[in-house]
Amino acid sequence: MAAVLAASTVTVSIAQEGEVPTRRFGLTLDQRFSATDNQARDPDSAGVTYNSTTRLGFTAVTRNPLNQLDFSTSTALRFSERPENSNISEIDNPRLNLNYVRSGATSTFSVSGNFRRDDIDFLQPLDDFVNEEGELEIPDDIDDLNASGTRTSYNTNMSLNLLRDAPVSLTFNYGLSGRDYSNVTDPDLFDTRTTRYGVTAGFRLGPEFDGRLSLTESRFRADNEEQTRRDRQGVTFSVDKALSKVLTGRASIGRTEIDTDTVNGNTRTTGTNGSLGLTLARPNGNIGLNFSNSTNVNGDRQRLNLQRSLTLPNGSLSARIGLTRLEEGNTDTTAGLRYNQTLPSGRMAFSLDRSIRFVEEDGNDQEFLSASASHTYDINQISSITLRGALSQNEDSDRTTLSVNYNYALTEDWNLTSGYSYSTLDEDDSSRADTHQIFVGFSRRFDLPF
């Protein structure tokens, strides 16, 4: 196991003066029993797999004018009876999430991280890669998560901001992320690691006029057949300027140099990065327009995006639509939509994302499409039904899932959840695989008295 914290994006929200201190610690218990037809996601099902999974966790939340901490960790004990009579029992699926911010009079230190290890046999990508807002976060390796083995992912970020409110400030950043695999049956899964460094000088150029000069470096390492080593260095100068009470402008210009070494030789790519953007504040949200040019090993990529965010009664809506083009390539459409609404008897949410990403592992730009929708209907004060659907379309595979959950509060502390889910996997080189699952489980949180 990689002994490294892993990171979600750092969210820094400095404690307001006079905020009431908070201190909460707790233990969590989640017990789940399931029966899954075609756990292995093969075109022809081998039979039903019966699982019992007990997850134990610990959470800590503290808030005071100087410190903010959100920490959680958990692990699972799994018993599994498989149709091929290969029963297993294991302690698996460790999770760790950390967000910490310490604010001084003129400085701020923050660190965030997450770590997870999964048995690929039991991964359900459209259910397991969902963030706290219920939105899908499709990983770059989703096309290869259809076999056996263990997947470990980690990501951590640290930031130190000095002279925060001075005319000249300094920010130092460090990050480490990667994925490790063991006992995998897919040769396209190999270990990767990326280390990131950065320093930014901030300048107060005038009233509501700020500038930043950033130096960044990243080092990508892959244990693939080519033994890829990719180093990036960049320098960027950017400015933000309030053009009026409701209009803000942004601009940046920079230079990137990329050195790629493999067993077949080395290459160097250089290019100019830049962006121009405007944001118009409206009474019920913002309108944004942004153009950017960035450099990767395949050349320059241009992006043009139009964004709109709306604050709705009991909800929110944000949307974007854009065009992107790789140097000497075709023009592609990108889009995104996020919708959340609280209803008189429940809540609903919808998300859509179509994007073009540069995937370091393959050294290529790939298209990713994902969507999810959910609706929770409150039957009464202690029970509800949740309907959810999700899909992803990628370079080599398409996935869908549909599920219905019944939730019931047994007591003030105990909750019961039961339901059914149906999933499909359609790969380019094989027939469609269908998976059915029924499950029942209960959960509880125990607040600790300190």
C-alpha positions as a Markdown table, in Angstrom:
| # | Residue | x | y | z |
|---|---|---|---|---|
| 1 | Met | 0.0 | 0.0 | 0.0 |
| 2 | Ala | 1.3 | 3.4 | -0.9 |
| 3 | Ala | 1.9 | 5.2 | 2.4 |
| 4 | Val | 0.8 | 8.5 | 1.0 |
| 5 | Leu | -2.1 | 10.7 | 1.8 |
| 6 | Ala | -4.3 | 11.5 | -1.1 |
| 7 | Ala | -6.0 | 14.5 | -2.1 |
| 8 | Ser | -9.2 | 15.9 | -3.2 |
| 9 | Thr | -9.1 | 19.5 | -4.1 |
| 10 | Val | -8.2 | 21.8 | -1.2 |
| 11 | Thr | -11.2 | 23.9 | -0.2 |
| 12 | Val | -10.1 | 26.8 | 1.9 |
| 13 | Ser | -12.7 | 28.7 | 3.8 |
| 14 | Ile | -11.2 | 30.8 | 6.5 |
| 15 | Ala | -13.1 | 30.8 | 9.8 |
| 16 | Gln | -15.1 | 33.9 | 10.3 |
| 17 | Glu | -14.3 | 36.0 | 13.3 |
| 18 | Gly | -16.8 | 35.1 | 16.1 |
| 19 | Glu | -17.6 | 31.7 | 14.6 |
| 20 | Val | -18.8 | 29.2 | 17.3 |
| 21 | Pro | -16.1 | 26.6 | 17.9 |
| 22 | Thr | -17.2 | 23.1 | 16.8 |
| 23 | Arg | -15.7 | 19.7 | 17.9 |
| 24 | Arg | -17.3 | 16.4 | 16.8 |
| 25 | Phe | -15.9 | 12.9 | 16.8 |
| 26 | Gly | -17.8 | 9.8 | 15.8 |
| 27 | Leu | -17.7 | 6.1 | 14.8 |
| 28 | Thr | -19.7 | 4.8 | 11.9 |
| 29 | Leu | -21.0 | 1.3 | 11.2 |
| 30 | Asp | -22.4 | 0.1 | 7.8 |
| 31 | Gln | -23.4 | -3.5 | 7.3 |
| 32 | Arg | -24.5 | -4.6 | 3.8 |
| 33 | Phe | -25.7 | -8.0 | 2.5 |
| 34 | Ser | -26.0 | -8.5 | -1.3 |
| 35 | Ala | -26.6 | -11.1 | -3.9 |
| 36 | Thr | -25.1 | -10.3 | -7.3 |
| 37 | Asp | -25.7 | -12.2 | -10.6 |
| 38 | Asn | -22.6 | -11.8 | -12.8 |
| 39 | Gln | -20.3 | -10.1 | -10.3 |
| 40 | Ala | -17.4 | -10.6 | -12.8 |
| 41 | Arg | -19.2 | -8.6 | -15.6 |
| 42 | Asp | -18.7 | -11.3 | -18.2 |
| 43 | Pro | -21.0 | -11.7 | -21.3 |
| 44 | Asp | -22.1 | -15.1 | -19.9 |
| 45 | Ser | -22.8 | -15.1 | -16.2 |
| 46 | Ala | -21.0 | -17.7 | -14.0 |
| 47 | Gly | -23.8 | -17.4 | -11.4 |
| 48 | Val | -24.6 | -15.5 | -8.2 |
| 49 | Thr | -22.1 | -14.1 | -5.7 |
| 50 | Tyr | -23.2 | -13.6 | -2.1 |
| 51 | Asn | -21.4 | -10.8 | -0.1 |
| 52 | Ser | -21.4 | -9.6 | 3.4 |
| 53 | Thr | -19.6 | -6.3 | 3.9 |
| 54 | Thr | -19.1 | -4.6 | 7.3 |
| 55 | Arg | -17.6 | -1.2 | 7.1 |
| 56 | Leu | -16.2 | 0.5 | 10.3 |
| 57 | Gly | -15.1 | 4.2 | 10.3 |
| 58 | Phe | -14.0 | 7.1 | 12.3 |
| 59 | Thr | -14.8 | 10.8 | 11.7 |
| 60 | Ala | -13.5 | 14.0 | 13.2 |
| 61 | Val | -14.7 | 17.6 | 12.6 |
| 62 | Thr | -13.2 | 20.7 | 14.4 |
| 63 | Arg | -13.8 | 24.4 | 13.8 |
| 64 | Asn | -12.3 | 27.4 | 15.6 |
| 65 | Pro | -10.9 | 30.8 | 14.5 |
| 66 | Leu | -7.5 | 29.3 | 13.8 |
| 67 | Asn | -8.1 | 25.7 | 12.6 |
| 68 | Gln | -10.5 | 23.7 | 10.5 |
| 69 | Leu | -10.3 | 19.9 | 10.3 |
| 70 | Asp | -12.4 | 17.4 | 8.4 |
| 71 | Phe | -11.1 | 13.8 | 8.7 |
| 72 | Ser | -12.6 | 10.4 | 8.0 |
| 73 | Thr | -11.2 | 6.9 | 7.6 |
| 74 | Ser | -12.8 | 3.5 | 7.3 |
| 75 | Thr | -12.1 | -0.1 | 6.2 |
| 76 | Ala | -14.3 | -3.1 | 5.4 |
| 77 | Leu | -14.5 | -6.7 | 6.4 |
| 78 | Arg | -15.9 | -8.7 | 3.5 |
| 79 | Phe | -17.1 | -12.3 | 3.3 |
| 80 | Ser | -17.9 | -13.6 | -0.2 |
| 81 | Glu | -19.3 | -16.8 | -1.6 |
| 82 | Arg | -18.6 | -17.1 | -5.3 |
| 83 | Pro | -20.3 | -19.5 | -7.8 |
| 84 | Glu | -16.9 | -21.1 | -8.7 |
| 85 | Asn | -16.6 | -22.1 | -5.0 |
| 86 | Ser | -13.7 | -19.8 | -4.3 |
| 87 | Asn | -15.0 | -18.3 | -1.1 |
| 88 | Ile | -13.0 | -15.4 | 0.4 |
| 89 | Ser | -12.8 | -13.3 | 3.5 |
| 90 | Glu | -10.6 | -10.2 | 3.6 |
| 91 | Ile | -10.2 | -6.8 | 5.2 |
| 92 | Asp | -10.4 | -4.5 | 2.2 |
| 93 | Asn | -11.4 | -1.1 | 0.8 |
| 94 | Pro | -9.5 | 1.2 | 3.2 |
| 95 | Arg | -10.5 | 4.9 | 2.8 |
| 96 | Leu | -9.0 | 8.1 | 4.1 |
| 97 | Asn | -10.0 | 11.7 | 3.6 |
| 98 | Leu | -8.4 | 14.8 | 5.1 |
| 99 | Asn | -8.9 | 18.5 | 4.8 |
| 100 | Tyr | -7.1 | 20.8 | 7.2 |
| 101 | Val | -6.7 | 24.6 | 7.2 |
| 102 | Arg | -4.7 | 26.7 | 9.7 |
| 103 | Ser | -5.1 | 30.5 | 9.4 |
| 104 | Gly | -2.7 | 33.0 | 11.1 |
| 105 | Ala | -2.8 | 36.7 | 11.1 |
| 106 | Thr | -0.9 | 37.0 | 7.7 |
| 107 | Ser | -0.6 | 33.4 | 6.6 |
| 108 | Thr | -2.6 | 30.2 | 5.7 |
| 109 | Phe | -1.5 | 26.6 | 5.6 |
| 110 | Ser | -3.7 | 23.9 | 4.1 |
| 111 | Val | -3.3 | 20.2 | 3.4 |
| 112 | Ser | -5.9 | 17.8 | 1.9 |
| 113 | Gly | -5.7 | 14.2 | 0.9 |
| 114 | Asn | -7.6 | 11.1 | 0.1 |
| 115 | Phe | -6.5 | 7.5 | -0.2 |
| 116 | Arg | -8.4 | 4.4 | -1.3 |
| 117 | Arg | -7.7 | 0.8 | -2.2 |
| 118 | Asp | -10.2 | -1.4 | -4.1 |
| 119 | Asp | -10.5 | -5.0 | -5.1 |
| 120 | Ile | -11.3 | -4.5 | -8.9 |
| 121 | Asp | -13.6 | -7.6 | -8.8 |
| 122 | Phe | -16.0 | -5.7 | -6.6 |
| 123 | Leu | -15.7 | -2.2 | -8.1 |
| 124 | Gln | -18.9 | -0.7 | -9.5 |
| 125 | Pro | -17.4 | 2.4 | -11.2 |
| 126 | Leu | -20.8 | 4.3 | -11.7 |
| 127 | Asp | -21.5 | 3.9 | -8.0 |
| 128 | Asp | -18.1 | 4.0 | -6.4 |
| 129 | Phe | -16.7 | 7.1 | -8.1 |
| 130 | Val | -19.4 | 9.6 | -7.0 |
| 131 | Asn | -18.4 | 12.7 | -5.1 |
| 132 | Glu | -20.2 | 14.3 | -2.1 |
| 133 | Glu | -22.6 | 16.2 | -4.4 |
| 134 | Gly | -23.7 | 13.0 | -6.1 |
| 135 | Glu | -21.8 | 13.7 | -9.3 |
| 136 | Leu | -19.9 | 11.1 | -11.3 |
| 137 | Glu | -16.1 | 11.5 | -11.4 |
| 138 | Ile | -15.0 | 9.1 | -14.0 |
| 139 | Pro | -11.3 | 8.0 | -13.6 |
| 140 | Asp | -8.9 | 7.9 | -16.6 |
| 141 | Asp | -8.5 | 4.1 | -16.2 |
| 142 | Ile | -12.2 | 3.2 | -16.3 |
| 143 | Asp | -11.9 | 1.3 | -19.5 |
| 144 | Asp | -9.6 | -1.2 | -17.9 |
| 145 | Leu | -11.4 | -1.8 | -14.6 |
| 146 | Asn | -13.2 | -4.9 | -15.8 |
| 147 | Ala | -10.8 | -7.7 | -14.7 |
| 148 | Ser | -9.1 | -8.7 | -11.4 |
| 149 | Gly | -6.5 | -7.3 | -9.0 |
| 150 | Thr | -6.1 | -4.5 | -6.6 |
| 151 | Arg | -6.2 | -0.8 | -7.4 |
| 152 | Thr | -4.8 | 1.8 | -5.0 |
| 153 | Ser | -5.2 | 5.5 | -5.7 |
| 154 | Tyr | -3.8 | 8.5 | -3.7 |
| 155 | Asn | -3.6 | 12.3 | -4.1 |
| 156 | Thr | -2.4 | 15.0 | -1.7 |
| 157 | Asn | -1.9 | 18.7 | -1.9 |
| 158 | Met | -0.3 | 21.2 | 0.4 |
| 159 | Ser | -0.2 | 25.0 | 0.3 |
| 160 | Leu | 1.5 | 27.7 | 2.3 |
| 161 | Asn | 0.4 | 31.3 | 1.7 |
| 162 | Leu | 2.6 | 34.1 | 3.3 |
| 163 | Leu | 1.8 | 37.8 | 3.6 |
| 164 | Arg | -1.7 | 37.0 | 2.6 |
| 165 | Asp | -3.1 | 40.6 | 2.6 |
| 166 | Ala | 0.1 | 42.4 | 1.8 |
| 167 | Pro | 0.8 | 44.2 | -1.5 |
| 168 | Val | 3.1 | 41.3 | -2.4 |
| 169 | Ser | 2.3 | 37.8 | -1.2 |
| 170 | Leu | 3.9 | 34.3 | -1.7 |
| 171 | Thr | 2.3 | 30.9 | -2.1 |
| 172 | Phe | 4.1 | 27.6 | -2.2 |
| 173 | Asn | 2.4 | 24.4 | -3.4 |
| 174 | Tyr | 3.2 | 20.7 | -3.4 |
| 175 | Gly | 1.2 | 17.8 | -4.7 |
| 176 | Leu | 1.6 | 14.1 | -5.1 |
| 177 | Ser | -0.8 | 11.7 | -6.9 |
| 178 | Gly | -0.8 | 8.3 | -8.4 |
| 179 | Arg | -2.2 | 4.8 | -8.8 |
| 180 | Asp | -0.7 | 1.5 | -7.9 |
| 181 | Tyr | -1.9 | -1.9 | -9.1 |
| 182 | Ser | -1.1 | -5.4 | -7.8 |
| 183 | Asn | -2.0 | -8.9 | -9.1 |
| 184 | Val | -3.9 | -7.4 | -12.1 |
| 185 | Thr | -4.9 | -9.4 | -15.1 |
| 186 | Asp | -5.1 | -6.5 | -17.5 |
| 187 | Pro | -1.7 | -5.5 | -18.9 |
| 188 | Asp | -2.9 | -1.9 | -19.6 |
| 189 | Leu | -3.0 | -1.3 | -15.8 |
| 190 | Phe | 0.4 | -0.1 | -14.6 |
| 191 | Asp | 1.7 | 2.1 | -11.7 |
| 192 | Thr | 1.9 | 5.8 | -12.2 |
| 193 | Arg | 3.0 | 8.7 | -10.1 |
| 194 | Thr | 2.9 | 12.5 | -10.5 |
| 195 | Thr | 4.8 | 15.0 | -8.3 |
| 196 | Arg | 3.9 | 18.7 | -8.6 |
| 197 | Tyr | 5.7 | 21.8 | -7.3 |
| 198 | Gly | 4.8 | 25.5 | -7.6 |
| 199 | Val | 5.4 | 29.0 | -6.3 |
| 200 | Thr | 3.3 | 32.0 | -7.0 |
| 201 | Ala | 4.0 | 35.7 | -6.2 |
| 202 | Gly | 0.9 | 37.8 | -5.9 |
| 203 | Phe | 0.8 | 41.5 | -6.6 |
| 204 | Arg | -1.7 | 44.2 | -5.6 |
| 205 | Leu | -1.5 | 46.3 | -8.7 |
| 206 | Gly | -4.4 | 48.7 | -7.8 |
| 207 | Pro | -7.9 | 48.8 | -6.5 |
| 208 | Glu | -9.6 | 45.5 | -7.5 |
| 209 | Phe | -6.6 | 44.8 | -9.8 |
| 210 | Asp | -4.4 | 41.8 | -8.9 |
| 211 | Gly | -1.6 | 40.0 | -10.7 |
| 212 | Arg | 0.2 | 36.7 | -10.2 |
| 213 | Leu | 3.5 | 35.3 | -11.4 |
| 214 | Ser | 3.6 | 31.5 | -11.2 |
| 215 | Leu | 6.4 | 29.0 | -11.7 |
| 216 | Thr | 5.3 | 25.3 | -11.9 |
| 217 | Glu | 6.9 | 21.9 | -12.4 |
| 218 | Ser | 5.5 | 18.4 | -12.6 |
| 219 | Arg | 7.1 | 15.0 | -12.9 |
| 220 | Phe | 5.2 | 12.0 | -14.3 |
| 221 | Arg | 6.5 | 8.5 | -14.0 |
| 222 | Ala | 4.9 | 5.3 | -15.4 |
| 223 | Asp | 6.0 | 1.7 | -15.0 |
| 224 | Asn | 4.8 | 0.7 | -18.4 |
| 225 | Glu | 6.7 | -1.0 | -21.2 |
| 226 | Glu | 8.0 | 2.3 | -22.5 |
| 227 | Gln | 9.1 | 3.4 | -19.0 |
| 228 | Thr | 7.6 | 6.9 | -19.6 |
| 229 | Arg | 9.1 | 9.9 | -17.8 |
| 230 | Arg | 7.5 | 13.2 | -18.5 |
| 231 | Asp | 8.7 | 16.5 | -17.0 |
| 232 | Arg | 6.8 | 19.8 | -17.4 |
| 233 | Gln | 8.0 | 23.3 | -16.6 |
| 234 | Gly | 5.9 | 26.4 | -16.9 |
| 235 | Val | 5.8 | 30.1 | -16.2 |
| 236 | Thr | 2.6 | 32.1 | -16.2 |
| 237 | Phe | 1.6 | 35.7 | -15.5 |
| 238 | Ser | -2.0 | 36.4 | -14.9 |
| 239 | Val | -4.2 | 39.4 | -13.9 |
| 240 | Asp | -7.7 | 39.9 | -12.6 |
| 241 | Lys | -9.4 | 43.3 | -13.0 |
| 242 | Ala | -12.8 | 44.6 | -12.0 |
| 243 | Leu | -13.9 | 46.4 | -15.1 |
| 244 | Ser | -17.1 | 47.7 | -13.4 |
| 245 | Lys | -19.3 | 46.8 | -10.5 |
| 246 | Val | -20.7 | 43.8 | -12.3 |
| 247 | Leu | -18.0 | 42.9 | -14.9 |
| 248 | Thr | -14.6 | 41.2 | -14.1 |
| 249 | Gly | -11.9 | 40.4 | -16.6 |
| 250 | Arg | -9.1 | 37.9 | -16.5 |
| 251 | Ala | -6.0 | 37.3 | -18.7 |
| 252 | Ser | -2.9 | 35.2 | -18.6 |
| 253 | Ile | 0.1 | 34.5 | -20.7 |
| 254 | Gly | 2.8 | 31.9 | -20.2 |
| 255 | Arg | 5.2 | 29.3 | -21.6 |
| 256 | Thr | 5.4 | 25.5 | -21.2 |
| 257 | Glu | 8.2 | 23.1 | -21.9 |
| 258 | Ile | 7.6 | 19.3 | -21.8 |
| 259 | Asp | 10.3 | 16.7 | -21.9 |
| 260 | Thr | 9.3 | 13.1 | -22.5 |
| 261 | Asp | 11.7 | 10.2 | -22.2 |
| 262 | Thr | 11.0 | 6.6 | -23.0 |
| 263 | Val | 13.0 | 3.5 | -24.0 |
| 264 | Asn | 12.5 | 4.6 | -27.6 |
| 265 | Gly | 14.1 | 8.0 | -27.1 |
| 266 | Asn | 13.1 | 11.4 | -26.0 |
| 267 | Thr | 11.1 | 14.4 | -27.3 |
| 268 | Arg | 10.7 | 18.0 | -26.3 |
| 269 | Thr | 7.5 | 20.0 | -26.8 |
| 270 | Thr | 7.2 | 23.8 | -26.2 |
| 271 | Gly | 4.3 | 26.1 | -26.5 |
| 272 | Thr | 2.6 | 29.3 | -25.4 |
| 273 | Asn | -0.3 | 29.2 | -22.9 |
| 274 | Gly | -2.8 | 32.0 | -22.6 |
| 275 | Ser | -6.4 | 32.8 | -21.6 |
| 276 | Leu | -8.9 | 35.6 | -21.8 |
| 277 | Gly | -12.1 | 35.6 | -19.8 |
| 278 | Leu | -15.0 | 37.8 | -18.7 |
| 279 | Thr | -17.5 | 37.3 | -15.9 |
| 280 | Leu | -20.8 | 39.2 | -15.7 |
| 281 | Ala | -22.5 | 39.2 | -12.3 |
| 282 | Arg | -26.3 | 39.1 | -12.5 |
| 283 | Pro | -28.8 | 39.2 | -9.7 |
| 284 | Asn | -29.5 | 35.5 | -9.9 |
| 285 | Gly | -26.1 | 34.2 | -10.9 |
| 286 | Asn | -23.1 | 34.7 | -13.3 |
| 287 | Ile | -22.4 | 34.6 | -17.0 |
| 288 | Gly | -18.9 | 33.7 | -18.1 |
| 289 | Leu | -17.0 | 33.6 | -21.4 |
| 290 | Asn | -13.5 | 32.2 | -21.6 |
| 291 | Phe | -10.9 | 31.4 | -24.3 |
| 292 | Ser | -7.7 | 29.5 | -23.6 |
| 293 | Asn | -4.8 | 27.9 | -25.3 |
| 294 | Ser | -2.8 | 25.1 | -23.6 |
| 295 | Thr | 0.1 | 22.9 | -24.6 |
| 296 | Asn | 0.5 | 19.1 | -24.2 |
| 297 | Val | 2.7 | 16.6 | -26.0 |
| 298 | Asn | 0.2 | 16.4 | -28.9 |
| 299 | Gly | 0.5 | 20.2 | -29.6 |
| 300 | Asp | -1.7 | 23.2 | -28.7 |
| 301 | Arg | -5.3 | 22.9 | -27.7 |
| 302 | Gln | -7.8 | 25.8 | -27.9 |
| 303 | Arg | -10.9 | 26.0 | -25.8 |
| 304 | Leu | -13.9 | 28.4 | -26.0 |
| 305 | Asn | -16.5 | 28.1 | -23.2 |
| 306 | Leu | -19.7 | 29.9 | -22.3 |
| 307 | Gln | -21.0 | 29.4 | -18.8 |
| 308 | Arg | -24.1 | 30.3 | -16.9 |
| 309 | Ser | -24.9 | 29.8 | -13.2 |
| 310 | Leu | -28.4 | 30.4 | -11.7 |
| 311 | Thr | -29.6 | 30.6 | -8.1 |
| 312 | Leu | -33.1 | 29.1 | -8.1 |
| 313 | Pro | -35.7 | 29.0 | -5.4 |
| 314 | Asn | -34.7 | 25.9 | -3.3 |
| 315 | Gly | -32.1 | 24.9 | -5.9 |
| 316 | Ser | -29.3 | 25.8 | -8.3 |
| 317 | Leu | -28.4 | 25.4 | -11.9 |
| 318 | Ser | -25.1 | 25.7 | -13.8 |
| 319 | Ala | -24.4 | 25.0 | -17.4 |
| 320 | Arg | -21.5 | 25.4 | -19.9 |
| 321 | Ile | -21.1 | 24.7 | -23.6 |
| 322 | Gly | -17.9 | 25.0 | -25.5 |
| 323 | Leu | -15.7 | 24.1 | -28.5 |
| 324 | Thr | -12.3 | 22.6 | -28.4 |
| 325 | Arg | -9.7 | 21.9 | -31.1 |
| 326 | Leu | -6.3 | 20.2 | -31.0 |
| 327 | Glu | -3.7 | 21.7 | -33.3 |
| 328 | Glu | -4.3 | 20.3 | -36.8 |
| 329 | Gly | -7.3 | 18.3 | -35.5 |
| 330 | Asn | -11.1 | 18.3 | -35.6 |
| 331 | Thr | -13.3 | 20.6 | -33.6 |
| 332 | Asp | -15.2 | 18.9 | -30.7 |
| 333 | Thr | -18.1 | 20.1 | -28.6 |
| 334 | Thr | -17.9 | 20.0 | -24.8 |
| 335 | Ala | -20.7 | 20.6 | -22.4 |
| 336 | Gly | -21.6 | 20.4 | -18.7 |
| 337 | Leu | -24.8 | 20.7 | -16.6 |
| 338 | Arg | -25.5 | 20.6 | -12.9 |
| 339 | Tyr | -29.0 | 20.9 | -11.5 |
| 340 | Asn | -30.1 | 20.4 | -7.9 |
| 341 | Gln | -33.6 | 21.1 | -6.6 |
| 342 | Thr | -35.3 | 20.6 | -3.2 |
| 343 | Leu | -38.9 | 19.6 | -3.6 |
| 344 | Pro | -41.9 | 19.8 | -1.2 |
| 345 | Ser | -41.6 | 16.0 | -0.8 |
| 346 | Gly | -38.0 | 15.2 | -1.6 |
| 347 | Arg | -35.1 | 16.3 | -3.9 |
| 348 | Met | -33.8 | 15.7 | -7.3 |
| 349 | Ala | -30.4 | 16.2 | -9.1 |
| 350 | Phe | -29.0 | 15.9 | -12.6 |
| 351 | Ser | -25.4 | 16.1 | -13.9 |
| 352 | Leu | -23.9 | 15.9 | -17.4 |
| 353 | Asp | -20.3 | 16.2 | -18.5 |
| 354 | Arg | -18.7 | 15.9 | -21.9 |
| 355 | Ser | -15.1 | 16.7 | -21.9 |
| 356 | Ile | -11.8 | 16.1 | -23.7 |
| 357 | Arg | -8.9 | 15.2 | -21.3 |
| 358 | Phe | -5.2 | 14.6 | -21.9 |
| 359 | Val | -4.5 | 11.3 | -20.3 |
| 360 | Glu | -0.9 | 11.1 | -19.1 |
| 361 | Glu | -0.8 | 7.3 | -19.1 |
| 362 | Asp | -1.6 | 7.0 | -22.8 |
| 363 | Gly | -0.2 | 10.4 | -23.9 |
| 364 | Asn | -3.4 | 11.1 | -25.8 |
| 365 | Asp | -6.4 | 13.3 | -25.6 |
| 366 | Gln | -9.6 | 11.2 | -24.9 |
| 367 | Glu | -13.3 | 12.0 | -24.9 |
| 368 | Phe | -15.3 | 11.3 | -21.7 |
| 369 | Leu | -19.0 | 11.4 | -21.4 |
| 370 | Ser | -20.9 | 10.8 | -18.2 |
| 371 | Ala | -24.4 | 11.6 | -16.8 |
| 372 | Ser | -26.4 | 10.9 | -13.7 |
| 373 | Ala | -29.8 | 11.6 | -12.4 |
| 374 | Ser | -31.5 | 10.9 | -9.1 |
| 375 | His | -34.8 | 11.6 | -7.4 |
| 376 | Thr | -35.7 | 11.0 | -3.8 |
| 377 | Tyr | -39.3 | 10.9 | -2.7 |
| 378 | Asp | -40.1 | 11.3 | 1.0 |
| 379 | Ile | -42.9 | 8.9 | 1.8 |
| 380 | Asn | -43.1 | 10.3 | 5.3 |
| 381 | Gln | -40.8 | 11.6 | 8.0 |
| 382 | Ile | -39.0 | 8.2 | 8.4 |
| 383 | Ser | -39.0 | 6.6 | 5.0 |
| 384 | Ser | -38.1 | 7.5 | 1.4 |
| 385 | Ile | -37.5 | 6.0 | -2.0 |
| 386 | Thr | -34.5 | 7.0 | -4.2 |
| 387 | Leu | -34.4 | 6.3 | -8.0 |
| 388 | Arg | -31.0 | 6.7 | -9.7 |
| 389 | Gly | -29.6 | 6.3 | -13.1 |
| 390 | Ala | -26.1 | 6.8 | -14.5 |
| 391 | Leu | -24.1 | 6.2 | -17.7 |
| 392 | Ser | -20.6 | 6.7 | -19.0 |
| 393 | Gln | -19.2 | 6.4 | -22.6 |
| 394 | Asn | -15.5 | 6.2 | -23.1 |
| 395 | Glu | -13.0 | 5.2 | -25.7 |
| 396 | Asp | -13.4 | 1.4 | -25.3 |
| 397 | Ser | -16.4 | 0.8 | -23.1 |
| 398 | Asp | -20.0 | 2.0 | -22.3 |
| 399 | Arg | -21.6 | 1.5 | -18.9 |
| 400 | Thr | -25.1 | 2.1 | -17.5 |
| 401 | Thr | -26.7 | 1.5 | -14.1 |
| 402 | Leu | -30.2 | 1.9 | -12.8 |
| 403 | Ser | -31.2 | 1.4 | -9.1 |
| 404 | Val | -34.0 | 1.9 | -6.7 |
| 405 | Asn | -33.4 | 2.2 | -2.9 |
| 406 | Tyr | -35.9 | 2.1 | 0.0 |
| 407 | Asn | -34.6 | 4.0 | 3.0 |
| 408 | Tyr | -36.2 | 3.6 | 6.5 |
| 409 | Ala | -35.2 | 5.1 | 9.8 |
| 410 | Leu | -35.5 | 2.2 | 12.3 |
| 411 | Thr | -34.8 | 4.5 | 15.2 |
| 412 | Glu | -33.2 | 7.9 | 15.7 |
| 413 | Asp | -29.8 | 6.3 | 15.4 |
| 414 | Trp | -30.3 | 3.2 | 13.1 |
| 415 | Asn | -31.1 | 3.4 | 9.3 |
| 416 | Leu | -32.2 | 0.6 | 7.0 |
| 417 | Thr | -31.5 | 0.6 | 3.2 |
| 418 | Ser | -32.6 | -2.0 | 0.7 |
| 419 | Gly | -32.9 | -2.1 | -3.0 |
| 420 | Tyr | -32.1 | -3.4 | -6.5 |
| 421 | Ser | -29.6 | -2.4 | -9.2 |
| 422 | Tyr | -29.1 | -3.3 | -12.8 |
| 423 | Ser | -25.8 | -2.6 | -14.6 |
| 424 | Thr | -24.5 | -3.1 | -18.1 |
| 425 | Leu | -21.0 | -3.1 | -19.6 |
| 426 | Asp | -20.5 | -3.0 | -23.3 |
| 427 | Glu | -16.9 | -3.3 | -24.5 |
| 428 | Asp | -15.7 | -2.9 | -28.1 |
| 429 | Asp | -14.2 | -6.4 | -28.2 |
| 430 | Ser | -17.0 | -8.4 | -26.5 |
| 431 | Ser | -20.7 | -8.8 | -26.1 |
| 432 | Arg | -22.7 | -6.8 | -23.5 |
| 433 | Ala | -22.5 | -8.0 | -19.9 |
| 434 | Asp | -25.6 | -7.6 | -17.6 |
| 435 | Thr | -25.3 | -7.5 | -13.8 |
| 436 | His | -28.2 | -7.7 | -11.3 |
| 437 | Gln | -28.0 | -7.1 | -7.6 |
| 438 | Ile | -30.3 | -7.1 | -4.7 |
| 439 | Phe | -29.1 | -5.8 | -1.3 |
| 440 | Val | -30.1 | -4.9 | 2.2 |
| 441 | Gly | -28.1 | -3.0 | 4.9 |
| 442 | Phe | -28.2 | -1.0 | 8.0 |
| 443 | Ser | -26.0 | 1.8 | 9.3 |
| 444 | Arg | -25.4 | 3.9 | 12.4 |
| 445 | Arg | -23.2 | 6.7 | 13.7 |
| 446 | Phe | -22.0 | 6.8 | 17.2 |
| 447 | Asp | -21.1 | 10.2 | 18.6 |
| 448 | Leu | -18.1 | 10.1 | 20.9 |
| 449 | Pro | -18.4 | 12.2 | 24.2 |
| 450 | Phe | -15.2 | 14.2 | 23.8 |
